Every structure is written in C-alpha cells, then in structure tokens.
Short mmCIF file of C-alpha atoms in Angstrom, two decimals:
data_model
loop_
_atom_site.label_atom_id
_atom_site.label_comp_id
_atom_site.label_asym_id
_atom_site.label_seq_id
_atom_site.Cartn_x
_atom_site.Cartn_y
_atom_site.Cartn_z
CA UNK A 1 0.00 0.00 0.00
CA UNK A 2 1.24 3.49 -0.82
CA UNK A 3 2.73 5.46 2.04
CA UNK A 4 -0.10 7.15 3.90
CA UNK A 5 -0.35 10.15 6.19
CA UNK A 6 -1.29 10.00 9.87
CA UNK A 7 -4.96 10.79 9.23
CA UNK A 8 -5.30 7.95 6.73
CA UNK A 9 -3.44 5.58 9.07
CA UNK A 10 -5.98 6.41 11.76
CA UNK A 11 -8.89 5.69 9.41
CA UNK A 12 -7.35 2.36 8.37
CA UNK A 13 -6.82 1.37 11.99
CA UNK A 14 -10.37 2.32 12.98
CA UNK A 15 -11.82 0.42 10.04
CA UNK A 16 -9.71 -2.66 10.75
CA UNK A 17 -10.71 -2.62 14.42
CA UNK A 18 -14.36 -2.11 13.56
CA UNK A 19 -14.39 -4.89 10.96
CA UNK A 20 -13.05 -7.28 13.59
CA UNK A 21 -15.83 -6.48 16.06
CA UNK A 22 -19.01 -6.00 14.02
CA UNK A 23 -20.73 -6.09 10.66
CA UNK A 24 -20.49 -3.15 8.28
CA UNK A 25 -23.77 -1.22 8.23
CA UNK A 26 -25.28 0.20 5.04
CA UNK A 27 -28.27 2.33 6.11
CA UNK A 28 -31.29 2.91 3.92
CA UNK A 29 -32.10 6.40 2.69
CA UNK A 30 -35.51 7.56 3.93
CA UNK A 31 -38.05 9.00 1.51
CA UNK A 32 -41.54 10.37 2.01
CA UNK A 33 -44.43 8.70 0.19
CA UNK A 34 -44.18 11.34 -2.54
CA UNK A 35 -40.54 10.34 -3.14
CA UNK A 36 -38.93 13.39 -1.53
CA UNK A 37 -36.07 12.98 0.91
CA UNK A 38 -37.06 12.51 4.57
CA UNK A 39 -34.02 13.78 6.52
CA UNK A 40 -35.58 13.33 9.97
CA UNK A 41 -36.76 9.81 9.15
CA UNK A 42 -33.23 9.04 8.00
CA UNK A 43 -31.79 10.51 11.18
CA UNK A 44 -33.96 8.19 13.26
CA UNK A 45 -33.03 5.19 11.13
CA UNK A 46 -29.29 5.80 11.08
CA UNK A 47 -29.24 6.53 14.82
CA UNK A 48 -30.85 3.13 15.40
CA UNK A 49 -28.19 1.50 13.22
CA UNK A 50 -25.28 3.21 14.94
CA UNK A 51 -26.64 2.38 18.38
CA UNK A 52 -26.02 -1.31 17.66
CA UNK A 53 -22.26 -0.63 17.32
CA UNK A 54 -21.50 -1.80 13.76
CA UNK A 55 -17.91 -1.90 12.55
CA UNK A 56 -18.53 1.14 10.35
CA UNK A 57 -21.44 2.86 8.66
CA UNK A 58 -21.67 3.43 4.91
CA UNK A 59 -24.31 6.04 3.94
CA UNK A 60 -25.43 6.73 0.37
CA UNK A 61 -24.17 3.48 -1.09
CA UNK A 62 -26.07 0.83 -3.07
CA UNK A 63 -28.50 -0.06 -0.29
CA UNK A 64 -28.88 3.65 0.38
CA UNK A 65 -29.94 4.28 -3.25
CA UNK A 66 -26.98 6.53 -4.06
CA UNK A 67 -27.95 6.35 -7.73
CA UNK A 68 -31.18 8.24 -7.03
CA UNK A 69 -29.79 11.09 -4.91
CA UNK A 70 -28.99 14.56 -6.15
CA UNK A 71 -26.04 16.43 -4.65
CA UNK A 72 -28.06 18.36 -2.08
CA UNK A 73 -29.80 15.19 -0.88
CA UNK A 74 -26.45 13.42 -0.75
CA UNK A 75 -25.02 16.21 1.40
CA UNK A 76 -27.92 15.88 3.84
CA UNK A 77 -27.59 12.10 4.08
CA UNK A 78 -23.84 12.18 4.77
CA UNK A 79 -24.14 15.12 7.17
CA UNK A 80 -26.83 13.41 9.23
CA UNK A 81 -24.78 10.20 9.38
CA UNK A 82 -21.67 12.03 10.58
CA UNK A 83 -23.70 13.89 13.20
CA UNK A 84 -25.29 10.72 14.52
CA UNK A 85 -22.05 8.74 14.45
CA UNK A 86 -20.35 11.50 16.48
CA UNK A 87 -16.99 9.79 16.07
CA UNK A 88 -18.16 6.48 17.55
CA UNK A 89 -17.81 4.56 14.28
CA UNK A 90 -16.12 5.41 10.97
CA UNK A 91 -18.36 6.93 8.29
CA UNK A 92 -17.60 5.82 4.72
CA UNK A 93 -19.72 7.62 2.12
CA UNK A 94 -20.49 6.25 -1.32
CA UNK A 95 -19.33 8.09 -4.44
CA UNK A 96 -19.64 7.09 -8.07
CA UNK A 97 -20.46 7.66 -11.75
CA UNK A 98 -17.55 9.02 -13.82
CA UNK A 99 -14.46 10.32 -12.05
CA UNK A 100 -15.49 13.96 -12.43
CA UNK A 101 -18.86 13.39 -10.77
CA UNK A 102 -17.30 11.10 -8.18
CA UNK A 103 -14.90 13.89 -7.23
CA UNK A 104 -17.78 16.33 -6.76
CA UNK A 105 -19.56 13.91 -4.43
CA UNK A 106 -16.25 13.30 -2.65
CA UNK A 107 -15.83 17.00 -1.93
CA UNK A 108 -19.34 17.10 -0.47
CA UNK A 109 -18.61 14.08 1.71
CA UNK A 110 -15.39 15.64 2.95
CA UNK A 111 -17.15 18.90 3.81
CA UNK A 112 -19.80 16.88 5.67
CA UNK A 113 -17.13 15.18 7.78
CA UNK A 114 -16.96 11.65 6.34
CA UNK A 115 -13.89 9.58 7.20
CA UNK A 116 -13.47 7.73 3.90
CA UNK A 117 -15.16 7.00 0.56
CA UNK A 118 -16.44 3.87 -1.16
CA UNK A 119 -15.99 4.16 -4.94
CA UNK A 120 -19.04 2.51 -6.48
CA UNK A 121 -18.72 0.95 -9.96
CA UNK A 122 -18.63 3.54 -12.71
CA UNK A 123 -21.61 4.16 -14.92
CA UNK A 124 -22.65 1.65 -17.62
CA UNK A 125 -19.58 1.13 -19.82
CA UNK A 126 -17.19 -1.80 -19.72
CA UNK A 127 -13.53 -0.82 -19.53
CA UNK A 128 -10.09 -2.45 -19.78
CA UNK A 129 -7.87 -2.90 -16.76
CA UNK A 130 -5.85 0.23 -17.57
CA UNK A 131 -9.07 2.23 -17.56
CA UNK A 132 -10.22 0.79 -14.25
CA UNK A 133 -6.93 1.81 -12.67
CA UNK A 134 -7.04 5.24 -14.32
CA UNK A 135 -10.55 5.82 -12.93
CA UNK A 136 -9.22 5.47 -9.38
CA UNK A 137 -6.13 7.52 -10.18
CA UNK A 138 -8.28 10.38 -11.45
CA UNK A 139 -10.48 10.31 -8.35
CA UNK A 140 -7.56 9.98 -5.92
CA UNK A 141 -5.81 12.97 -7.49
CA UNK A 142 -8.82 15.15 -6.71
CA UNK A 143 -9.85 14.07 -3.19
CA UNK A 144 -8.28 14.07 0.27
CA UNK A 145 -10.24 11.27 1.92
CA UNK A 146 -9.10 7.62 1.76
CA UNK A 147 -10.73 5.49 -0.95
CA UNK A 148 -12.06 1.94 -0.92
CA UNK A 149 -12.56 0.47 -4.39
CA UNK A 150 -15.68 -1.62 -5.08
CA UNK A 151 -15.52 -4.36 -7.67
CA UNK A 152 -18.90 -5.50 -8.89
CA UNK A 153 -20.74 -5.62 -12.19
CA UNK A 154 -18.45 -4.28 -14.92
CA UNK A 155 -15.58 -3.64 -12.48
CA UNK A 156 -13.30 -6.61 -11.75
CA UNK A 157 -9.63 -6.08 -11.02
CA UNK A 158 -6.85 -8.45 -11.99
CA UNK A 159 -4.06 -9.21 -9.53
CA UNK A 160 -1.74 -6.93 -11.53
CA UNK A 161 -4.28 -4.10 -11.35
CA UNK A 162 -4.75 -4.65 -7.63
CA UNK A 163 -1.03 -4.11 -7.14
CA UNK A 164 -1.31 -0.87 -9.12
CA UNK A 165 -4.34 0.53 -7.29
CA UNK A 166 -2.78 -0.34 -3.93
CA UNK A 167 0.08 1.99 -4.86
CA UNK A 168 -2.27 4.92 -5.55
CA UNK A 169 -2.00 7.36 -2.64
CA UNK A 170 -5.16 7.18 -0.58
CA UNK A 171 -6.51 3.83 -1.84
CA UNK A 172 -6.76 1.68 1.28
CA UNK A 173 -8.96 -1.28 0.43
CA UNK A 174 -11.32 -3.27 -1.75
CA UNK A 175 -14.93 -4.32 -1.38
CA UNK A 176 -15.75 -7.43 -3.43
CA UNK A 177 -19.19 -8.13 -4.83
CA UNK A 178 -18.32 -10.79 -7.41
CA UNK A 179 -17.99 -13.80 -5.10
CA UNK A 180 -15.36 -15.27 -7.41
CA UNK A 181 -13.18 -16.82 -4.72
CA UNK A 182 -10.46 -17.87 -7.14
CA UNK A 183 -10.03 -14.26 -8.29
CA UNK A 184 -10.37 -12.94 -4.76
CA UNK A 185 -7.67 -15.25 -3.43
CA UNK A 186 -5.33 -14.01 -6.14
CA UNK A 187 -6.13 -10.42 -5.13
CA UNK A 188 -5.52 -10.96 -1.42
CA UNK A 189 -2.19 -12.62 -2.18
CA UNK A 190 -1.19 -9.75 -4.48
CA UNK A 191 -2.12 -7.05 -1.97
CA UNK A 192 0.45 -5.34 0.23
CA UNK A 193 0.34 -5.75 3.99
CA UNK A 194 -2.35 -3.64 5.60
CA UNK A 195 -4.62 -3.41 2.55
CA UNK A 196 -8.26 -3.85 3.62
CA UNK A 197 -10.68 -6.34 2.08
CA UNK A 198 -14.31 -7.07 2.82
CA UNK A 199 -17.11 -9.18 1.48
CA UNK A 200 -19.72 -7.03 -0.24
CA UNK A 201 -21.81 -9.75 -1.89
CA UNK A 202 -25.59 -9.38 -1.77
CA UNK A 203 -26.75 -11.01 1.48
CA UNK A 204 -23.09 -11.48 2.34
CA UNK A 205 -23.79 -13.86 5.22
CA UNK A 206 -24.54 -16.65 2.75
CA UNK A 207 -20.90 -16.67 1.66
CA UNK A 208 -19.24 -15.37 4.80
CA UNK A 209 -17.58 -18.66 5.71
CA UNK A 210 -16.27 -19.11 2.17
CA UNK A 211 -14.86 -15.58 2.07
CA UNK A 212 -13.12 -16.13 5.41
CA UNK A 213 -11.23 -19.10 3.96
CA UNK A 214 -9.46 -16.79 1.49
CA UNK A 215 -8.61 -14.24 4.15
CA UNK A 216 -11.65 -11.95 3.96
CA UNK A 217 -13.67 -12.40 7.18
CA UNK A 218 -15.21 -8.89 7.26
CA UNK A 219 -18.52 -8.31 5.49
CA UNK A 220 -21.35 -5.87 4.92
CA UNK A 221 -24.84 -6.82 6.08
CA UNK A 222 -28.04 -5.64 4.45
CA UNK A 223 -29.96 -7.56 7.14
CA UNK A 224 -28.45 -5.20 9.71
CA UNK A 225 -30.54 -2.41 8.18
CA UNK A 226 -33.78 -4.03 9.36
CA UNK A 227 -32.86 -6.75 11.87
CA UNK A 228 -29.59 -6.00 13.65
CA UNK A 229 -30.57 -8.67 16.18
CA UNK A 230 -30.29 -11.33 13.47
CA UNK A 231 -27.20 -9.82 11.87
CA UNK A 232 -25.37 -9.56 15.18
CA UNK A 233 -26.36 -13.08 16.27
CA UNK A 234 -25.00 -14.47 13.01
CA UNK A 235 -21.78 -12.45 13.30
CA UNK A 236 -21.21 -13.65 16.86
CA UNK A 237 -21.91 -17.27 15.97
CA UNK A 238 -19.58 -17.10 12.98
CA UNK A 239 -16.71 -15.53 14.93
CA UNK A 240 -17.06 -17.93 17.88
CA UNK A 241 -17.29 -21.07 15.75
CA UNK A 242 -20.90 -21.81 16.69
CA UNK A 243 -21.59 -23.77 13.51
CA UNK A 244 -24.97 -25.01 14.73
CA UNK A 245 -26.34 -21.48 15.06
CA UNK A 246 -24.73 -20.38 11.79
CA UNK A 247 -26.28 -23.32 9.93
CA UNK A 248 -29.71 -22.80 11.49
CA UNK A 249 -29.78 -19.10 10.64
CA UNK A 250 -28.60 -19.82 7.11
CA UNK A 251 -31.07 -22.63 6.54
CA UNK A 252 -34.14 -21.06 8.14
CA UNK A 253 -33.62 -17.37 7.42
CA UNK A 254 -30.82 -16.30 5.08
CA UNK A 255 -31.30 -18.86 2.30
CA UNK A 256 -35.09 -18.28 2.14
CA UNK A 257 -34.39 -14.54 2.14
CA UNK A 258 -32.09 -14.91 -0.88
CA UNK A 259 -34.71 -17.01 -2.67
CA UNK A 260 -37.28 -14.29 -2.04
CA UNK A 261 -34.78 -11.60 -3.08
CA UNK A 262 -34.14 -13.32 -6.39
CA UNK A 263 -37.79 -13.22 -7.47
CA UNK A 264 -37.63 -9.65 -8.79
CA UNK A 265 -34.73 -7.46 -9.96
CA UNK A 266 -34.01 -4.76 -7.40
CA UNK A 267 -35.37 -6.69 -4.45
CA UNK A 268 -31.87 -6.60 -2.91
CA UNK A 269 -32.85 -3.07 -1.87
CA UNK A 270 -36.66 -3.15 -2.04
CA UNK A 271 -37.03 -6.11 0.33
CA UNK A 272 -34.63 -4.55 2.81
CA UNK A 273 -36.66 -1.35 2.86
CA UNK A 274 -39.93 -3.28 3.15
CA UNK A 275 -38.55 -5.30 6.06
CA UNK A 276 -37.40 -2.10 7.77
CA UNK A 277 -40.91 -0.65 7.40
CA UNK A 278 -42.31 -3.83 8.98
CA UNK A 279 -40.09 -3.08 11.99
CA UNK A 280 -41.44 0.47 12.19
CA UNK A 281 -38.35 2.12 10.71
CA UNK A 282 -39.18 5.44 8.97
CA UNK A 283 -37.48 4.64 5.67
CA UNK A 284 -40.38 5.05 3.25
CA UNK A 285 -40.60 3.58 -0.27
CA UNK A 286 -37.88 2.98 -2.84
CA UNK A 287 -37.38 5.38 -5.72
CA UNK A 288 -37.81 4.41 -9.36
CA UNK A 289 -36.54 2.44 -11.17
CA UNK A 290 -36.85 0.16 -8.11
CA UNK A 291 -40.31 -1.01 -7.07
CA UNK A 292 -41.70 -1.99 -3.70
CA UNK A 293 -42.60 -5.67 -3.12
CA UNK A 294 -45.94 -7.06 -4.21
CA UNK A 295 -48.56 -7.91 -1.59
CA UNK A 296 -47.80 -11.61 -1.93
CA UNK A 297 -44.06 -11.11 -1.57
CA UNK A 298 -44.60 -8.79 1.37
CA UNK A 299 -46.64 -11.48 3.11
CA UNK A 300 -43.84 -13.98 2.56
CA UNK A 301 -41.31 -11.46 3.84
CA UNK A 302 -43.36 -10.86 6.99
CA UNK A 303 -43.50 -14.57 7.75
CA UNK A 304 -39.78 -15.00 7.10
CA UNK A 305 -38.83 -11.98 9.22
CA UNK A 306 -40.96 -13.31 12.08
CA UNK A 307 -39.16 -16.64 11.83
CA UNK A 308 -35.73 -15.02 11.79
CA UNK A 309 -36.46 -12.88 14.82
CA UNK A 310 -37.86 -15.86 16.69
CA UNK A 311 -34.60 -17.71 16.06
CA UNK A 312 -32.66 -15.04 17.97
CA UNK A 313 -35.24 -14.37 20.65
CA UNK A 314 -36.54 -11.08 19.22
CA UNK A 315 -39.98 -9.95 18.08
CA UNK A 316 -41.35 -8.16 15.05
#
C-alpha cells in the first residue's frame, strides 16, 4: 500500500478494528411517500443502526440508493450520518459515476465530515484494466479522503491491477461483490500488507464462511438495516465457531431470504426497505426504477422476518 499520512493511518486502523468487532452497516435512505427525501426519518433510522455498534457505517451506497440522490440530498444524508455517528464509528460515504462526478460527491462528503469513501462501480460502460486503474487515479488525485474500491458488475480487477491501485495514494482497500473466490484469493495474495478487504456480496452472510477461507472475514450486512438482532447473532456465531447457530440461521432465514430476493430485480434493496418498514423504521418507499414488493411477496417477507427474529429471541 502506498505510504499514507497520519490521518489515513488512523482511518485504516479504525476500520480494521471495527471490521473485527461488528458487521459493516449500510443504512437505507428515507423517503416520504411522494418520493422526496425525509431527513428526519433518515436521522432516526441511522441513529438506530449506529446504536447497535456496527464496525462502520456506509451512507449513500447501493442499499442507500446513491444512484437516485442529487447532490443536495447526498449532502444531507452524509451530514446526518456524521452527526449521529459522532466519532463512535467510521463513516464511509459512497461516491460514483464518472471520475469527475465522483470527485464532486467526494468534496461534499469531505465537507460533511466523512472519514473515507467507497468508490461505487462507474456508470454503464465496460472498460479495460488500464481504464479501471485510471478511474481510481483520477479520483484519488482530486480528493483528500481515503478510498475503498468496489468491484462488482463491470468492475473486476486483476491481480496486476490490484497491485497498481494499492500503490495509488489514498486507496486503502477493496470491497468485493463478485464472489469469485479464485479471483479474490489471487487479489488478497497480491495485496500489500495492511490493505483492507471485505465481502460485499448481496446477502453477504450466505458466503461469509467461504470468504473467510481466502482471508476476507469482514462483510457488509443488508440484514443489519432491518434486523440488527439477526445480523449480530450471526456475526457472533460465525466468529465464535458456533456452527450449529450459523447453519440454522442460514437454513431457516438467510437462504429463504435470498430465494425471495431473487424473485424480482431490485429486491436486494426493495425487500430490505420493506422489512425495515415492517419493523417500524421510517425509511419510506424505494425510488424508481426500483419497485416496492408485491402484496404476496410482502406477506412472505413478513412470515420470514418473524421466523428469523424468533430464532434469535426477538420480536417483530
């Protein structure tokens, strides 16, 4: 990893410590029924998330519908998160699109007090490895906050590219959403000491044990956004080697949740928001092009959520 300044070293240390002690939380962005931003609803939601002591909190990322936020809304979301975190957990804000737009969002996040940035996959186009590296170089040259790259969709780094991006000043880690363990093992072996990795697959708990075998035990948890009781119980069981509890939660909650998620494109976010509403969280609907679950799917989600909470001694 490129030589870093004291501030970046502090962020890396805080993230590493947090990732060892809790899941990574990706809060939902709250909207009113008319689709407008609900800052106070979001404040309530993110405060609830932070109170459960996650390893870090990542506002305005995929689960937070970054793609649907304008710059003013983004500023409000990051500002509220920083205020509610109050230094207790690191705040890593999502940025994305082309490098020029990503840099604008980065400046907003820095002004709002974020600790680091997650670089979401660029917009639409496929690109060669040189271009993927150049994208991060262009962003890093224009921002002060540390960067975590996110490979998913059209972004997939080779081991050679990983070595290159790890040398870019300010790039401190990689979130993986491909679940290609062969590729990921090559990346972890190519990375310099201290480079951060975490599992960012959809419903990451399903593959958490597999990721840990290639040296990536940390993971993000969409379930934490609506049922931190379940997410924390799974994390504890996984870290303490309680295979019976891990298997039961996977079999009776997580696998059925993935099967329900896979019914409709976009349910990776829509179901999470619907489940949060079932728990009384003021998150509101999703924004287009996502759609809220059908009545039948919502009924199935309610039954599944009840089952999951029962498994950990909690109630809907």
